[in-house]
Coordinates of C-alpha atoms and ligand atoms in Angstrom, one line a residue:
X1 CA 0.0 0.0 0.0
X2 CA 1.4 3.4 -0.9
X3 CA 1.6 6.2 1.5
X4 CA -1.2 7.9 -0.3
X5 CA -3.4 4.9 -0.1
X6 CA -2.7 4.6 3.6
X7 CA -3.5 8.3 4.1
X8 CA -6.7 7.9 2.1
X9 CA -7.8 4.9 4.2
X10 CA -7.1 6.8 7.5
X11 CA -8.9 10.0 6.4
X12 CA -12.0 8.3 4.9
X13 CA -12.2 6.1 8.0
X14 CA -12.1 9.2 10.3
X15 CA -14.6 11.0 8.1
X16 CA -17.0 8.1 8.3
X17 CA -16.7 8.0 12.0
X18 CA -17.2 11.7 12.5
X19 CA -20.2 12.0 14.8
X20 CA -21.1 15.7 14.3
X21 CA -20.6 18.6 11.9
X22 CA -17.9 20.2 14.2
X23 CA -15.8 17.0 14.2
X24 CA -16.2 16.8 10.4
X25 CA -15.1 20.4 9.9
X26 CA -12.0 19.8 12.0
X27 CA -11.1 16.8 9.8
X28 CA -11.6 19.0 6.7
X29 CA -9.3 21.7 8.0
X30 CA -6.7 19.1 9.0
X31 CA -6.7 17.6 5.5
X32 CA -7.6 20.4 3.1
X33 CA -7.1 23.6 5.1
X34 CA -4.3 26.0 4.5
X35 CA -1.9 23.9 6.7
X36 CA -3.7 20.6 5.9
X37 CA -2.0 17.4 5.1
X38 CA -3.2 17.1 1.5
X39 CA -2.6 20.8 0.9
X40 CA 0.9 20.2 2.1
X41 CA 1.3 17.3 -0.4
X42 CA 0.0 19.5 -3.3
X43 CA 2.5 22.2 -2.4
X44 CA 5.4 19.6 -2.9
X45 CA 4.4 19.2 -6.5
X46 CA 6.0 22.5 -7.5
X47 CA 9.5 21.3 -6.4
X48 CA 9.3 18.0 -8.2
X49 CA 10.9 17.0 -11.5
X50 CA 8.5 16.7 -14.4
X51 CA 8.7 12.9 -14.4
X52 CA 8.2 12.6 -10.7
X53 CA 5.2 15.0 -10.9
X54 CA 3.7 13.0 -13.7
X55 CA 3.6 9.8 -11.6
X56 CA 2.9 11.3 -8.2
X57 CA 0.6 14.2 -9.2
X58 CA -2.4 12.1 -10.3
X59 CA -2.2 10.1 -7.0
X60 CA -2.3 13.3 -4.9
X61 CA -5.1 14.8 -6.9
X62 CA -7.1 11.5 -6.7
X63 CA -6.5 11.5 -2.9
X64 CA -7.8 15.1 -2.6
X65 CA -10.9 14.3 -4.7
X66 CA -11.8 11.2 -2.7
X67 CA -11.4 12.9 0.6
X68 CA -13.4 15.9 -0.7
X69 CA -16.2 13.6 -1.8
X70 CA -16.1 11.7 1.5
X71 CA -16.4 14.9 3.4
X72 CA -19.4 16.1 1.3
X73 CA -21.2 12.8 1.7
X74 CA -20.7 12.7 5.5
X75 CA -21.8 16.3 5.8
X76 CA -25.0 15.6 3.9
X77 CA -25.7 12.6 6.1
X78 CA -25.0 14.5 9.3
X79 CA -27.2 17.5 8.2
X80 CA -30.0 15.1 7.2
X81 CA -29.9 13.5 10.6
X82 CA -29.8 17.0 12.3
X83 CA -32.9 18.0 10.4
X84 CA -34.7 14.8 11.3
X85 CA -33.9 15.4 14.9
X86 CA -35.1 19.0 14.8
X87 CA -38.4 18.0 13.1
X88 CA -38.9 15.3 15.6
X89 CA -38.3 17.8 18.4
X90 CA -40.8 20.3 16.9
X91 CA -43.6 17.8 16.4
X92 CA -46.9 19.0 17.7
X93 CA -49.7 16.8 19.0
X94 CA -52.7 18.3 17.3
X95 CA -55.0 16.1 19.4
X96 CA -54.0 17.9 22.6
X97 CA -56.8 20.1 24.1
X98 CA -56.4 23.9 23.3
X99 CA -54.6 26.1 25.9
X100 CA -56.9 26.9 28.8
X101 CA -56.5 30.7 28.3
X102 CA -56.3 31.5 24.6
X103 CA -54.9 35.0 23.9
X104 CA -56.8 37.5 21.8
X105 CA -60.5 38.1 21.6
X106 CA -63.3 38.5 19.0
X107 CA -64.3 42.1 18.3
X108 CA -67.9 42.8 19.3
X109 CA -68.7 43.8 15.6
X110 CA -67.5 40.4 14.5
X111 CA -69.4 38.7 17.3
X112 CA -72.6 40.5 16.4
X113 CA -72.2 39.7 12.6
X114 CA -71.7 36.0 13.6
X115 CA -74.8 36.2 15.7
X116 CA -76.8 37.7 12.9
X117 CA -75.6 35.1 10.4
X118 CA -76.6 32.3 12.8
X119 CA -80.0 33.8 13.5
X120 CA -80.8 34.4 9.8
X121 CA -79.4 31.1 8.7
X122 CA -82.0 29.5 10.9
X123 CA -84.7 31.3 8.8
X124 CA -83.1 30.2 5.5
X125 CA -81.0 33.3 4.7
X126 CA -77.6 33.1 3.1
X127 CA -74.9 35.7 3.7
X128 CA -74.1 37.8 0.6
X129 CA -71.2 40.3 0.1
X130 CA -70.4 43.1 -2.3
X131 CA -67.4 45.4 -2.8
X132 CA -66.7 48.4 -0.5
X133 CA -65.5 50.3 -3.5
X134 CA -68.7 50.7 -5.5
X135 CA -69.8 52.6 -8.5
X136 CA -72.4 55.2 -8.6
X137 CA -75.0 53.0 -10.3
X138 CA -75.1 50.2 -7.8
X139 CA -74.9 52.5 -4.8
X140 CA -77.5 55.1 -5.9
X141 CA -79.0 54.9 -9.4
X142 CA -80.2 51.3 -9.4
X143 CA -81.7 51.9 -5.9
X144 CA -83.9 54.6 -7.4
X145 CA -81.7 57.4 -6.1
X146 CA -81.2 59.5 -9.3
X147 CA -78.4 62.1 -9.7
X148 CA -80.5 65.0 -8.5
X149 CA -81.9 63.1 -5.5
X150 CA -81.3 64.9 -2.1
X151 CA -80.5 61.5 -0.6
X152 CA -77.2 61.7 -2.4
X153 CA -76.2 64.8 -0.4
X154 CA -77.5 63.2 2.8
X155 CA -75.1 60.3 2.4
X156 CA -72.0 62.4 2.7
X157 CA -70.3 60.2 0.1
X158 CA -66.6 59.7 -0.2
X159 CA -66.0 59.9 -4.0
X160 CA -62.8 58.8 -5.8
X161 CA -61.2 61.4 -8.0
X162 CA -61.3 59.2 -11.1
X163 CA -64.2 57.5 -12.9
X164 CA -64.0 53.8 -13.8
X165 CA -63.6 52.4 -17.4
X166 CA -67.3 52.8 -18.1
X167 CA -67.2 56.4 -17.0
X168 CA -69.0 55.6 -13.7
X169 CA -68.2 57.7 -10.7
X170 CA -66.5 55.5 -8.0
X171 CA -67.2 55.8 -4.3
X172 CA -66.9 54.1 -1.0
X173 CA -70.3 52.5 -0.5
X174 CA -72.5 54.6 1.8
X175 CA -74.7 51.6 2.7
X176 CA -75.0 47.9 2.2
X177 CA -78.1 48.4 0.0
X178 CA -76.0 48.0 -3.3
X179 CA -75.6 44.3 -2.3
X180 CA -79.4 44.0 -2.9
X181 CA -78.8 45.0 -6.5
X182 CA -75.8 42.8 -7.0
X183 CA -77.7 39.8 -5.6
X184 CA -80.8 40.3 -7.7
X185 CA -78.6 40.6 -10.8
X186 CA -76.6 37.5 -10.1
X187 CA -79.1 35.1 -8.5
X188 CA -82.5 33.7 -9.6
X189 CA -85.3 34.4 -7.2
X190 CA -86.4 33.2 -4.7
X191 CA -83.8 35.2 -2.8
X192 CA -83.2 35.3 1.0
X193 CA -80.0 37.0 2.0
X194 CA -78.4 39.2 4.6
X195 CA -75.4 41.3 3.7
X196 CA -73.3 42.5 6.6
X197 CA -70.3 44.8 6.0
X198 CA -68.5 48.1 6.2
X199 CA -69.9 51.3 4.9
X200 CA -68.5 54.8 4.7
X201 CA -69.7 58.3 5.2
X202 CA -67.9 61.6 5.8
X203 CA -69.2 62.1 9.3
X204 CA -67.5 61.9 12.8
X205 CA -68.6 62.5 16.4
X206 CA -69.4 60.3 19.4
X207 CA -72.2 58.5 17.5
X208 CA -70.8 58.6 14.0
X209 CA -67.5 57.3 12.6
X210 CA -66.4 57.6 8.9
X211 CA -66.5 53.8 8.7
X212 CA -69.2 51.8 10.3
X213 CA -71.1 48.6 9.8
X214 CA -74.6 47.8 8.5
X215 CA -76.5 44.6 7.8
X216 CA -78.9 44.5 4.9
X217 CA -81.7 42.1 4.5
X218 CA -83.4 41.1 1.3
X219 CA -86.2 38.7 0.4
X220 CA -87.5 38.3 -3.1
X221 CA -90.2 35.8 -3.9
X222 CA -93.8 35.5 -5.1
X223 CA -96.6 37.0 -2.9
X224 CA -94.3 38.7 -0.3
X225 CA -96.0 41.3 1.9
X226 CA -95.4 43.5 4.9
X227 CA -96.6 40.8 7.2
X228 CA -93.5 38.7 6.2
X229 CA -91.3 41.7 6.9
X230 CA -92.7 42.3 10.4
X231 CA -92.6 38.6 11.4
X232 CA -89.0 38.4 10.2
X233 CA -87.9 41.5 12.1
X234 CA -89.7 40.3 15.2
X235 CA -88.2 36.9 15.1
X236 CA -84.7 38.3 14.4
X237 CA -84.9 40.8 17.3
X238 CA -86.2 38.3 19.7
X239 CA -83.4 35.9 19.0
X240 CA -80.8 38.7 19.0
X241 CA -81.8 40.4 22.2
X242 CA -82.7 37.0 23.7
X243 CA -86.1 38.0 24.9
X244 CA -89.6 37.3 23.7
X245 CA -90.7 40.6 25.1
X246 CA -90.0 42.6 21.9
X247 CA -92.6 45.0 20.7
X248 CA -92.2 46.7 17.3
X249 CA -93.8 49.9 16.0
X250 CA -93.7 50.4 12.2
X251 CA -93.8 54.0 11.3
X252 CA -94.5 55.2 7.7
X253 CA -91.3 56.6 6.3
X254 CA -89.6 57.2 3.0
X255 CA -86.6 55.5 1.3
X256 CA -86.2 55.7 -2.5
X257 CA -85.6 52.0 -2.8
X258 CA -88.7 50.8 -0.9
X259 CA -92.4 51.5 -1.3
X260 CA -94.1 51.6 1.1
X261 CA -91.3 52.3 3.5
X262 CA -91.3 51.9 7.3
X263 CA -89.0 52.9 10.1
X264 CA -89.0 50.3 12.8
X265 CA -89.0 51.4 16.4
X266 CA -88.5 49.0 19.3
X267 CA -89.7 49.5 22.9
X268 CA -87.1 49.9 25.6
X269 CA -86.7 51.1 29.2
X270 CA -83.8 52.9 30.8
X271 CA -81.9 51.2 33.6
X272 CA -78.8 52.5 35.4
X273 CA -78.2 54.9 32.4
X274 CA -78.5 52.0 29.9
X275 CA -81.2 51.3 27.4
X276 CA -82.6 47.8 27.8
X277 CA -84.5 46.6 24.8
X278 CA -87.9 45.1 25.6
X279 CA -91.5 46.0 26.4
X280 CA -94.1 48.2 24.7
X281 CA -92.7 51.7 24.2
X282 CA -96.1 53.1 25.2
X283 CA -96.1 51.4 28.6
X284 CA -95.2 53.2 31.8
X285 CA -91.4 53.7 32.1
X286 CA -90.8 52.7 28.5
X287 CA -90.2 54.6 25.3
X288 CA -89.6 53.9 21.6
X289 CA -86.3 54.0 19.9
X290 CA -85.7 54.0 16.1
X291 CA -83.8 50.9 15.2
X292 CA -83.9 50.2 11.5
X293 CA -85.2 51.1 8.1
X294 CA -87.3 48.8 5.9
X295 CA -90.0 48.4 3.4
X296 CA -91.3 46.6 0.3
X297 CA -88.7 46.7 -2.4
X298 CA -89.6 49.4 -4.9
X299 CA -91.0 48.0 -8.2
X300 CA -88.5 50.2 -10.0
X301 CA -85.6 48.6 -8.2
X302 CA -86.8 45.2 -9.1
X303 CA -87.1 46.2 -12.7
X304 CA -83.7 47.9 -12.6
X305 CA -82.3 44.4 -11.8
X306 CA -84.0 42.8 -14.8
X307 CA -86.7 41.1 -12.8
X308 CA -90.5 41.4 -13.5
X309 CA -92.1 43.3 -10.6
X310 CA -95.5 41.8 -11.5
X311 CA -94.0 38.4 -10.7
X312 CA -91.5 39.1 -8.0
X313 CA -92.0 41.1 -4.8
X314 CA -89.9 41.4 -1.7
X315 CA -89.0 43.3 1.4
X316 CA -85.7 44.8 2.5
X317 CA -84.2 46.2 5.7
X318 CA -81.1 47.9 6.8
X319 CA -79.7 48.3 10.3
X320 CA -76.5 49.5 12.0
X321 CA -74.4 46.6 13.3
X322 CA -72.4 48.8 15.7
X323 CA -75.6 50.2 17.1
X324 CA -76.9 46.7 17.6
X325 CA -73.7 45.8 19.4
X326 CA -73.9 48.9 21.7
X327 CA -77.5 48.2 22.6
X328 CA -76.9 44.6 23.5
X329 CA -73.5 44.8 25.2
X330 CA -73.8 48.3 26.7
X331 CA -71.0 50.3 25.1
X332 CA -71.6 54.0 24.9
X333 CA -69.0 55.5 22.6
X334 CA -68.9 54.3 19.0
X335 CA -65.4 55.7 18.5
X336 CA -63.9 53.1 20.9
X337 CA -65.0 50.4 18.5
X338 CA -62.3 51.4 16.1
X339 CA -59.5 52.7 18.4
X340 CA -57.8 49.3 18.6
X341 CA -57.4 49.8 22.4
X342 CA -56.5 46.4 23.8
X343 CA -58.0 47.2 27.2
X344 CA -61.3 47.9 25.5
X345 CA -61.1 44.7 23.5
X346 CA -60.2 42.7 26.6
X347 CA -63.2 44.1 28.4
X348 CA -65.8 43.9 25.5
X349 CA -64.3 41.2 23.3
X350 CA -65.5 37.7 23.1
X351 CA -63.7 34.4 23.6
X352 CA -62.2 33.2 20.4
X353 CA -63.6 29.7 21.0
X354 CA -67.1 30.6 22.0
X355 CA -69.1 30.5 18.7
X356 CA -72.7 31.8 18.9
X357 CA -75.2 29.1 18.1
X358 CA -79.0 29.2 18.5
X359 CA -78.9 25.9 20.5
X360 CA -75.9 26.8 22.7
X361 CA -76.8 30.5 23.4
X362 CA -76.5 33.2 20.9
X363 CA -74.3 35.6 22.9
X364 CA -72.0 32.7 23.9
Ligands
LIG1 N1 -79.8 52.0 3.2 C1 -80.4 52.7 4.2 C2 -79.4 53.6 4.9 O1 -78.3 53.3 4.9 C3 -81.0 51.8 5.3 C4 -82.2 51.0 4.7 C5 -83.4 51.5 4.8 C6 -82.0 49.8 4.0 C7 -84.5 50.8 4.3 C8 -83.0 49.1 3.5 C9 -84.3 49.6 3.7 O2 -82.9 47.9 2.9 O3 -85.4 48.9 3.2 O4 -79.8 54.6 5.5

């Protein structure tokens, strides 16, 4: 066995036996580093005669290549084993019960939207959505609010500086009612939807924020009348406020997209500075509070969506979600909803794991 072969056997043996990456690196430096044994051999080539170099050179180069390959192979093996060990150490048992005190909480607006979805799902309503950046036609014109209508001024609309490709003015939707239009244009009746979401108006004080939340309701079917509307709202409010003692008062009103239109008041009483929903507003110690807008969908709106108003009728309603949350859970300043104050969220927020269900209790 030549000296080179002996060296090769010794080095590859040591490399195969290296038990970790540090030991392997020490071996690499000892053989191939600046002062390494193979490096030293390579340096001797310069001082050799051409004949000697021709016979010894290939052997030294072969030694270097074999040792380099052995180092790489062992390194890959050791790294693979290290990764396996790391993965094994990081394994999670997904069947373990959740932490007893989960961090974070569900915002009251999300909670109320979940409650509404649950309540209306039980009555056969699906949840529909639409874009928050709307065009003028869906937000106003199709809802029978023409260009010159004073309601446009009342909505304090945020407009975008540029029109869209069709020359439509673009805006932040001022209400969830455009989802009525989008739903009627994309679905065949019968339709039963609620549409919760963000809406925007240029308005700000203790009871108004530039962004707030509404939920829209829409039913389109044959032979729908105001009785269906009243029953639906009563059933919804009883489930939401978790009391059967809900008395509604429908007051004639006006909305361009409904005819006839009704504003819906609910009876309440004052207790320790808080409004408690329930009871007849005309009874002793009670009063009426305006809660939502509603009505029979205007024939013109149905026709604007390409449906025949002689065949299809329906009702619609719209209500402020933040307002519903404040009434049920007792907050008094709307602005706090959107401050992102963790103390407020810790106080008013809901457990991430307590999902509202009709069977289990709607407010969880
Ligand atoms: N869109 C109205 C608003 O934001 C609320 C409303 C009233 C919606 C009556 C309706 C409705 O669907 O029928 O002021």
